[in-house]
């Protein structure tokens, strides 16, 4: 029986192999500090790092404080690659139908370019060159395009939050895109209503008394604003797959909270009460603004009646934030972000004990089983009790054409469009239903740009300046750019040319009257009684059979007088 002498230690990551030699037979024996000689402990360290959202630097500091040797960064990266492949292969039941990742930066490519070095073969993280706000739609379009290839089905429904152009791109780029039906997220629409109501409640343009009626708390301890937000969300829940009934309740909601219950359903508890009708006391412009805020939900009632939300997608993104350390460290510079996204996928699919299903190469160990089984029990207990949601402070980072109010939205239904068109044309016809109304309408809009009513009503009519663009448009030419130009194009009213024209317009009219020996009469907006959507707004009337249109151009200032002198 010989004595075992320690010779050396070799390390692979945090796994050590201790080499002993027998002084009797000179035979070498190796003892490994890990259960698996292939370094299963290294895998566990990387899995743990992914799970709690840390990287190599944090791991190195953690082990350094504990006086434990850490693995090299290259070893950590190699283990990360193997983990990533395992996750892709190991995902099982209830996994998302498609998971895509877009990255606009690769740290290695950037390093080689910065130091003017030839690029070595590496796993490049760069796979997207467009704007960041277009990443979402690019991923979703790819997933829809591969649905038949990967799953043998087409995706009929898509739940969206209404803020992005994803649906428009699906219709445009996916082969079966026009068959896809978009369902609006009920929670998102309700939040939009709440945000807009809070915004107008602090807008000093509206009377203070009206705003206080909206925000002051009643006997139940909740304000009318809170009741309205809660009411529209409840209406979506109670009118499942009943868009017409939902549309009616949403339209009646502003009247209900201010005490008018004549159109309320039978379940309304306030209908038989003697509650005061405050709609008669409320400032009408403020009340109209409240109804405008509810209008988008009314228009989308057919897509809201499914009562669906994007909660599962939001839950997955929260798990991604956890696996990336709450975005404290920028893991998107390399393929590490991909591995962490797949780790979040497993956590979303299998719950807090996802490690037990992912690590299949061998038993996880008694303590690992105990810890994650305990977490699973807590998770199930918390689910049975229900979650307590807290208000979170929101920040606005602005919008663009890919996301936000400026994004492309799906068209409203044909029936809804026809109903709104008839309603609008009837409103125009009512304004000019008699010769007296036509005359009063023209008188009330005199003054043009100096008249607020003229500026507001002119948007409802097709006038001479734009008539040619409409009547000459080919039936095959899309009309969306023309509509944007007519309704949403913003003019710079403070530009030097416009200011010059406003100042000199009356001078030009006076000069015309003096030169031609005529009288120019101011006029407002004339509307055709037969076609009430056609209007005319000349700068003035000359007698009974003439009109005047004035153009004051700054670049010809003084040139006409000089031309006249040279002619004389």
XYZ file of C-alpha atoms in Angstrom:
568
model
C 0.000 0.000 0.000
C 1.658 3.190 -1.243
C 1.221 6.823 -0.369
C -0.654 9.241 -2.702
C 1.339 12.384 -3.455
C -0.365 15.477 -4.944
C 1.313 16.491 -8.205
C -0.733 19.209 -9.938
C -4.135 20.811 -10.517
C -5.664 21.495 -13.933
C -8.685 23.764 -14.237
C -11.411 23.950 -16.889
C -13.539 26.898 -15.912
C -14.340 26.432 -12.241
C -13.936 22.655 -12.444
C -10.610 21.380 -11.072
C -8.887 18.060 -11.716
C -6.507 17.019 -8.927
C -3.665 14.713 -10.038
C -2.234 12.244 -7.462
C 0.612 9.746 -7.920
C 1.243 6.568 -5.949
C 4.843 6.400 -4.644
C 4.728 2.603 -4.749
C 3.455 1.850 -8.279
C 3.898 5.280 -9.885
C 0.293 5.143 -11.114
C -1.544 8.484 -11.525
C -5.070 9.010 -10.182
C -7.327 11.989 -11.063
C -10.052 13.323 -8.787
C -12.537 15.807 -10.328
C -14.336 18.467 -8.239
C -17.459 18.139 -10.419
C -19.822 15.186 -10.642
C -19.242 15.076 -14.394
C -15.664 15.016 -15.716
C -16.848 17.037 -18.733
C -17.533 20.073 -16.526
C -21.266 20.059 -15.801
C -20.582 22.632 -13.077
C -19.490 25.120 -15.765
C -22.832 24.660 -17.516
C -24.630 25.301 -14.246
C -22.742 28.575 -13.701
C -23.764 29.839 -17.139
C -27.369 28.691 -16.615
C -27.447 30.512 -13.296
C -26.031 33.666 -14.917
C -28.749 33.618 -17.570
C -31.422 33.014 -14.961
C -30.570 36.007 -12.763
C -29.450 38.331 -15.557
C -25.701 38.676 -15.018
C -22.676 38.172 -17.253
C -19.052 37.107 -16.981
C -17.883 40.269 -15.176
C -20.461 39.908 -12.412
C -19.708 36.180 -12.099
C -15.994 36.894 -11.806
C -16.575 39.478 -9.072
C -18.941 37.149 -7.206
C -16.438 34.273 -7.175
C -13.591 36.661 -6.376
C -15.294 37.855 -3.189
C -15.892 34.195 -2.240
C -12.207 33.391 -2.978
C -13.210 30.876 -5.646
C -11.335 30.788 -8.981
C -13.523 31.930 -11.882
C -13.609 30.758 -15.484
C -11.990 32.677 -18.324
C -14.187 34.922 -20.466
C -13.582 32.745 -23.535
C -14.647 29.616 -21.624
C -17.758 31.444 -20.418
C -18.599 32.459 -24.003
C -18.118 28.887 -25.290
C -20.407 27.530 -22.585
C -22.937 30.241 -23.509
C -22.988 29.001 -27.119
C -23.673 25.426 -26.024
C -26.421 26.620 -23.688
C -28.036 28.557 -26.505
C -28.148 25.490 -28.748
C -29.550 23.380 -25.929
C -32.352 25.833 -25.376
C -33.377 25.781 -29.019
C -33.439 22.000 -29.074
C -34.887 21.563 -25.591
C -37.966 23.818 -25.835
C -41.068 21.621 -25.403
C -44.769 22.129 -24.914
C -46.456 25.537 -24.766
C -43.505 27.297 -26.299
C -44.205 30.405 -28.421
C -44.986 29.628 -32.041
C -42.124 31.779 -33.265
C -39.274 33.638 -31.620
C -37.146 36.037 -33.604
C -34.310 38.330 -32.539
C -33.002 41.416 -34.329
C -29.686 43.094 -33.578
C -28.154 46.203 -35.175
C -24.694 45.820 -33.641
C -21.925 43.236 -33.335
C -19.094 44.043 -30.931
C -16.551 41.884 -32.792
C -17.319 43.403 -36.197
C -17.065 46.852 -34.649
C -13.712 45.984 -33.044
C -12.212 44.718 -36.318
C -13.456 47.767 -38.200
C -12.239 50.237 -35.563
C -8.719 48.760 -35.472
C -8.638 48.130 -39.259
C -8.080 44.404 -38.784
C -9.229 41.589 -41.084
C -12.390 40.008 -39.763
C -12.000 36.564 -38.246
C -14.651 33.900 -38.445
C -17.148 34.463 -35.645
C -20.819 34.215 -34.830
C -21.967 37.660 -35.953
C -24.813 39.173 -33.949
C -25.698 41.782 -36.602
C -28.836 40.755 -38.516
C -30.821 43.988 -39.006
C -30.059 47.363 -40.590
C -33.395 49.214 -40.455
C -34.736 51.592 -37.798
C -35.187 50.158 -34.311
C -38.932 50.851 -34.335
C -39.297 48.579 -37.400
C -37.765 45.530 -35.668
C -41.071 44.379 -34.197
C -42.906 44.311 -37.510
C -39.983 42.596 -39.271
C -39.997 39.760 -36.711
C -43.774 39.299 -36.726
C -43.960 39.335 -40.532
C -41.250 36.639 -40.646
C -43.169 34.532 -38.122
C -46.414 34.795 -40.105
C -44.575 34.009 -43.346
C -43.134 30.805 -41.825
C -46.321 29.606 -40.099
C -47.200 27.078 -42.816
C -43.601 25.861 -43.108
C -43.090 25.433 -39.347
C -46.568 24.520 -38.094
C -48.642 23.653 -41.176
C -51.273 26.297 -40.351
C -52.066 29.930 -41.112
C -52.477 32.422 -38.302
C -56.023 33.766 -38.603
C -55.997 36.213 -35.699
C -53.457 38.694 -34.389
C -53.813 40.507 -31.061
C -52.209 43.945 -31.274
C -52.012 47.040 -29.136
C -53.079 49.460 -31.858
C -49.821 51.441 -31.759
C -47.690 49.765 -34.366
C -47.792 49.221 -38.137
C -47.350 45.450 -37.767
C -50.813 44.579 -39.076
C -50.392 46.826 -42.124
C -47.104 45.079 -42.960
C -48.677 41.622 -42.496
C -51.425 42.510 -44.978
C -48.819 43.890 -47.367
C -46.063 41.258 -47.173
C -47.566 37.934 -46.017
C -49.121 35.721 -48.710
C -52.353 35.213 -46.748
C -52.149 38.588 -45.003
C -55.605 39.780 -46.089
C -57.176 36.801 -44.318
C -55.641 37.812 -40.975
C -58.044 39.494 -38.553
C -56.628 41.947 -36.068
C -57.990 41.901 -32.508
C -57.389 45.012 -30.426
C -55.920 44.657 -26.938
C -58.690 45.714 -24.549
C -56.250 46.777 -21.837
C -54.284 48.998 -24.187
C -57.389 50.756 -25.500
C -58.603 51.336 -21.939
C -55.235 52.809 -20.947
C -55.363 55.154 -23.936
C -58.790 56.394 -22.834
C -57.529 56.880 -19.278
C -54.427 58.807 -20.385
C -56.406 61.137 -22.637
C -59.047 61.791 -19.977
C -56.353 62.694 -17.448
C -54.763 64.971 -20.026
C -57.919 67.013 -20.704
C -58.701 67.120 -16.977
C -55.619 69.329 -16.537
C -56.053 71.332 -19.747
C -56.861 74.916 -18.746
C -58.492 75.573 -22.130
C -61.652 74.042 -20.647
C -63.572 75.617 -17.737
C -62.459 74.631 -14.247
C -66.025 73.751 -13.199
C -66.325 71.202 -16.019
C -62.964 69.633 -15.197
C -63.874 69.369 -11.524
C -67.095 67.542 -12.410
C -64.935 64.937 -14.146
C -62.249 64.537 -11.477
C -64.050 65.130 -8.159
C -64.807 61.992 -6.140
C -68.406 60.972 -5.483
C -70.054 59.139 -2.612
C -68.440 55.846 -3.710
C -64.957 57.353 -3.299
C -64.207 57.230 -7.031
C -64.239 60.079 -9.541
C -66.340 60.183 -12.698
C -63.111 59.827 -14.642
C -62.349 56.574 -12.816
C -65.927 55.372 -13.298
C -65.718 56.076 -17.029
C -62.443 54.167 -17.437
C -63.747 51.257 -15.377
C -67.039 51.356 -17.258
C -65.559 51.044 -20.739
C -63.381 48.101 -19.657
C -66.372 46.407 -18.026
C -68.412 46.984 -21.185
C -65.811 45.077 -23.215
C -65.902 42.168 -20.744
C -69.696 41.919 -20.546
C -70.360 42.245 -24.295
C -68.249 39.316 -25.446
C -68.680 38.795 -29.219
C -71.478 41.392 -29.298
C -69.994 44.368 -31.186
C -73.296 46.194 -31.737
C -74.230 46.028 -28.066
C -70.686 47.063 -27.089
C -70.790 50.007 -29.484
C -74.071 51.184 -27.960
C -72.783 50.952 -24.374
C -69.551 52.768 -25.190
C -71.478 55.542 -26.927
C -73.713 55.917 -23.872
C -70.877 55.789 -21.289
C -70.199 59.588 -21.121
C -73.921 60.268 -20.618
C -74.157 57.583 -17.923
C -71.411 58.998 -15.680
C -72.937 62.491 -15.838
C -76.399 61.324 -14.786
C -78.372 60.781 -18.013
C -79.637 57.189 -17.954
C -82.406 57.194 -20.550
C -80.341 54.987 -22.899
C -78.788 52.766 -20.205
C -79.367 49.008 -20.183
C -81.595 47.320 -17.628
C -78.642 46.348 -15.403
C -77.863 50.033 -14.664
C -78.443 50.524 -10.924
C -78.694 54.315 -11.257
C -81.483 54.232 -13.832
C -84.291 54.372 -11.272
C -82.518 56.880 -9.025
C -83.205 60.610 -9.088
C -79.678 61.522 -10.060
C -79.221 65.003 -11.538
C -78.576 65.192 -15.265
C -75.278 67.102 -15.333
C -74.924 66.968 -19.127
C -77.092 70.115 -19.300
C -74.730 71.993 -16.953
C -71.502 70.697 -18.484
C -69.504 72.823 -20.912
C -70.430 71.385 -24.314
C -66.953 71.665 -25.849
C -65.556 69.700 -22.911
C -68.298 67.069 -23.212
C -67.694 66.747 -26.967
C -63.982 66.206 -26.268
C -64.831 63.381 -23.839
C -66.992 61.724 -26.491
C -64.168 62.076 -29.027
C -61.861 60.187 -26.656
C -64.328 57.264 -26.544
C -64.845 57.358 -30.331
C -61.829 55.127 -31.252
C -63.167 52.342 -29.017
C -66.590 52.678 -30.664
C -65.024 52.405 -34.126
C -63.063 49.301 -33.077
C -65.946 47.594 -31.260
C -65.915 44.659 -33.692
C -62.233 44.014 -32.832
C -62.611 44.771 -29.117
C -65.565 42.453 -28.551
C -63.193 39.445 -28.375
C -61.971 40.788 -24.980
C -58.376 39.744 -25.645
C -55.134 41.264 -24.316
C -51.405 41.143 -25.043
C -50.606 40.180 -21.434
C -48.681 37.040 -22.440
C -46.375 39.038 -24.715
C -45.833 41.614 -21.971
C -45.052 38.801 -19.517
C -42.461 37.356 -21.867
C -40.779 40.748 -22.300
C -40.586 41.141 -18.525
C -38.764 37.799 -18.354
C -36.347 38.989 -21.061
C -35.656 42.064 -18.923
C -34.970 39.768 -15.955
C -32.571 37.574 -17.928
C -30.719 40.641 -19.226
C -30.294 42.119 -15.765
C -32.957 44.778 -16.139
C -31.011 46.267 -19.085
C -28.241 47.418 -16.741
C -25.699 45.772 -19.032
C -25.896 45.999 -22.821
C -25.937 42.309 -23.769
C -27.173 43.116 -27.298
C -23.624 43.690 -28.554
C -23.122 39.958 -29.046
C -25.046 36.705 -29.376
C -25.447 36.621 -25.584
C -28.790 38.416 -25.991
C -30.074 35.568 -28.170
C -29.273 32.981 -25.490
C -30.957 35.108 -22.828
C -34.060 35.512 -25.003
C -34.353 31.744 -25.316
C -33.850 31.386 -21.568
C -36.769 33.786 -21.077
C -38.764 31.631 -23.505
C -38.171 28.539 -21.361
C -39.070 30.441 -18.202
C -42.280 31.677 -19.848
C -43.170 28.164 -20.993
C -42.312 26.115 -17.899
C -42.579 28.582 -15.032
C -40.045 29.314 -12.277
C -38.774 25.714 -12.216
C -37.808 25.734 -15.901
C -34.213 24.806 -15.025
C -35.304 21.308 -13.972
C -36.731 20.613 -17.434
C -33.945 22.327 -19.357
C -30.996 20.623 -17.649
C -31.510 17.046 -18.843
C -27.978 15.757 -19.009
C -28.204 14.399 -15.490
C -29.786 14.907 -12.085
C -29.749 18.520 -10.955
C -29.053 17.641 -7.356
C -31.021 17.537 -4.130
C -30.629 21.213 -3.244
C -31.507 22.403 -6.765
C -34.671 20.304 -6.705
C -35.629 21.636 -3.281
C -35.116 25.301 -4.197
C -37.034 25.274 -7.471
C -39.818 23.021 -6.225
C -40.304 25.521 -3.400
C -40.391 28.389 -5.917
C -42.959 26.491 -7.990
C -45.228 26.018 -4.970
C -45.007 29.736 -4.125
C -45.811 30.589 -7.732
C -48.922 28.391 -7.774
C -50.064 29.761 -4.410
C -49.651 33.342 -5.641
C -51.644 32.550 -8.778
C -54.488 31.087 -6.722
C -54.671 34.246 -4.585
C -54.514 36.637 -7.524
C -52.026 39.362 -8.324
C -52.020 42.871 -6.885
C -51.261 45.409 -9.588
C -49.653 48.743 -8.753
C -49.614 51.907 -10.785
C -46.319 52.504 -12.549
C -44.865 55.785 -13.666
C -44.788 55.966 -17.449
C -42.433 57.923 -19.653
C -43.040 58.979 -23.243
C -40.161 58.639 -25.695
C -42.043 60.001 -28.692
C -43.488 58.344 -31.788
C -42.669 57.790 -35.436
C -44.285 56.112 -38.456
C -43.575 52.622 -37.102
C -45.060 52.975 -33.628
C -47.496 55.316 -31.882
C -50.364 57.516 -33.081
C -48.667 58.064 -36.466
C -48.461 54.330 -37.204
C -50.587 52.713 -39.894
C -53.826 51.383 -38.438
C -56.206 48.775 -39.920
C -59.239 50.087 -41.781
C -62.591 50.255 -40.043
C -65.306 47.828 -41.184
C -67.314 48.596 -44.359
C -70.592 48.877 -42.444
C -69.074 51.266 -39.929
C -67.537 53.320 -42.749
C -70.883 53.586 -44.567
C -72.628 54.597 -41.349
C -70.088 57.311 -40.576
C -70.157 58.612 -44.175
C -73.957 58.939 -44.177
C -73.852 60.638 -40.789
C -71.262 63.150 -42.015
C -73.133 63.957 -45.252
C -76.389 64.404 -43.345
C -74.624 66.850 -41.024
C -73.399 68.869 -44.028
C -76.843 68.837 -45.649
C -78.476 70.039 -42.430
C -76.268 73.147 -42.410
C -77.654 74.301 -45.804
C -81.163 72.839 -45.682
C -82.727 76.267 -46.346
C -81.783 79.511 -48.087
C -81.775 81.319 -44.746
C -79.269 78.805 -43.299
C -77.038 79.212 -46.364
C -77.027 82.987 -45.925
C -76.375 82.783 -42.172
C -73.596 80.267 -42.776
C -71.863 82.617 -45.228
C -72.188 85.620 -42.912
C -70.874 83.728 -39.848
C -67.714 82.648 -41.703
C -66.642 86.061 -43.001
C -63.129 87.137 -42.181
C -61.553 83.882 -43.375
C -58.231 83.310 -41.553
C -59.175 85.767 -38.815
C -62.401 83.830 -38.164
C -62.020 80.698 -35.991
C -65.304 79.251 -37.304
C -64.121 79.595 -40.916
C -60.866 77.765 -40.134
C -62.750 74.960 -38.393
C -65.542 74.448 -40.970
C -63.398 74.803 -44.088
C -61.884 71.358 -43.389
C -65.322 69.790 -43.992
C -65.622 71.017 -47.587
C -63.915 70.495 -50.919
C -63.038 73.958 -52.239
C -61.704 75.215 -55.580
C -58.044 75.052 -54.528
C -58.243 71.266 -54.104
C -61.105 70.332 -56.436
C -58.812 69.670 -59.404
C -56.659 67.224 -57.421
C -59.749 65.183 -56.569
C -61.677 65.250 -59.843
C -58.598 64.459 -61.972
C -57.405 61.570 -59.809
C -57.466 58.216 -61.579
C -59.632 55.481 -59.997
C -56.556 53.236 -59.752
C -54.457 55.824 -57.884
C -54.391 55.310 -54.076
C -56.052 58.183 -52.257
C -54.250 58.026 -48.887
C -51.602 60.642 -49.766
C -54.269 63.034 -51.032
C -56.326 62.564 -47.865
C -53.270 63.268 -45.708
C -52.536 66.389 -47.737
C -56.109 67.716 -47.452
C -56.769 66.904 -43.798
C -53.494 66.524 -41.941
C -50.888 68.638 -43.694
C -49.612 71.353 -41.372
C -48.774 74.743 -42.818
C -46.154 77.023 -41.346
C -48.377 80.019 -40.527
C -45.351 81.967 -39.285
C -43.344 81.731 -42.511
C -42.244 85.074 -44.024
C -44.293 84.486 -47.200
C -47.567 83.877 -45.325
C -46.997 86.810 -42.969
C -46.254 89.056 -45.961
C -49.457 87.924 -47.677
C -51.629 88.516 -44.612
C -50.240 92.034 -44.093
C -50.617 93.161 -47.706
C -53.832 91.394 -48.735
C -56.130 94.263 -47.741
C -53.741 96.772 -49.346
C -53.993 94.844 -52.608
C -57.811 94.854 -52.447
C -57.880 98.621 -51.803
C -55.493 99.211 -54.711
C -57.703 97.062 -56.956
C -60.819 99.043 -55.959
C -59.002 102.314 -56.677
C -57.624 101.167 -60.023
C -60.780 99.467 -61.349
C -63.235 101.867 -59.717
C -65.259 99.008 -58.195
C -66.302 97.961 -54.699
C -65.100 94.649 -53.217
C -67.390 93.127 -50.578
C -66.037 90.765 -47.905
C -67.553 87.267 -47.928
C -67.389 83.981 -46.089
C -67.807 80.344 -47.108
C -70.433 79.488 -49.756
C -71.815 75.920 -49.764
C -73.720 74.228 -52.585
C -77.223 73.152 -51.510
C -77.358 70.223 -53.982
C -73.867 68.929 -53.217
C -73.309 70.059 -49.613
C -69.699 68.832 -49.569
C -68.658 71.435 -52.189
C -67.697 74.916 -51.027
C -66.194 78.157 -52.295
C -64.319 80.775 -50.303
C -63.214 83.693 -52.513
C -61.335 86.636 -51.063
C -64.203 88.976 -51.964
C -67.202 89.698 -54.208
C -67.062 92.232 -57.048
C -70.574 93.411 -57.745
C -73.200 90.739 -58.371
C -71.265 88.634 -60.879
C -67.588 88.742 -59.951
C -65.137 87.403 -57.392
C -61.585 88.347 -56.460
C -58.661 86.131 -55.470
C -55.635 87.901 -53.965
C -52.038 86.630 -54.094
C -49.282 88.716 -52.503
C -45.887 87.290 -53.421
C -42.838 88.688 -51.581
C -40.364 87.893 -54.366
C -42.044 90.353 -56.778
C -42.281 93.197 -54.249
C -41.530 96.478 -56.041
C -40.914 94.812 -59.402
C -44.340 95.661 -60.825
C -43.839 99.373 -60.080
C -40.404 99.329 -61.718
C -41.835 97.496 -64.717
C -44.578 100.104 -65.053
C -42.033 102.971 -64.930
C -39.887 101.357 -67.607
C -42.961 100.867 -69.796
C -43.959 104.501 -69.465
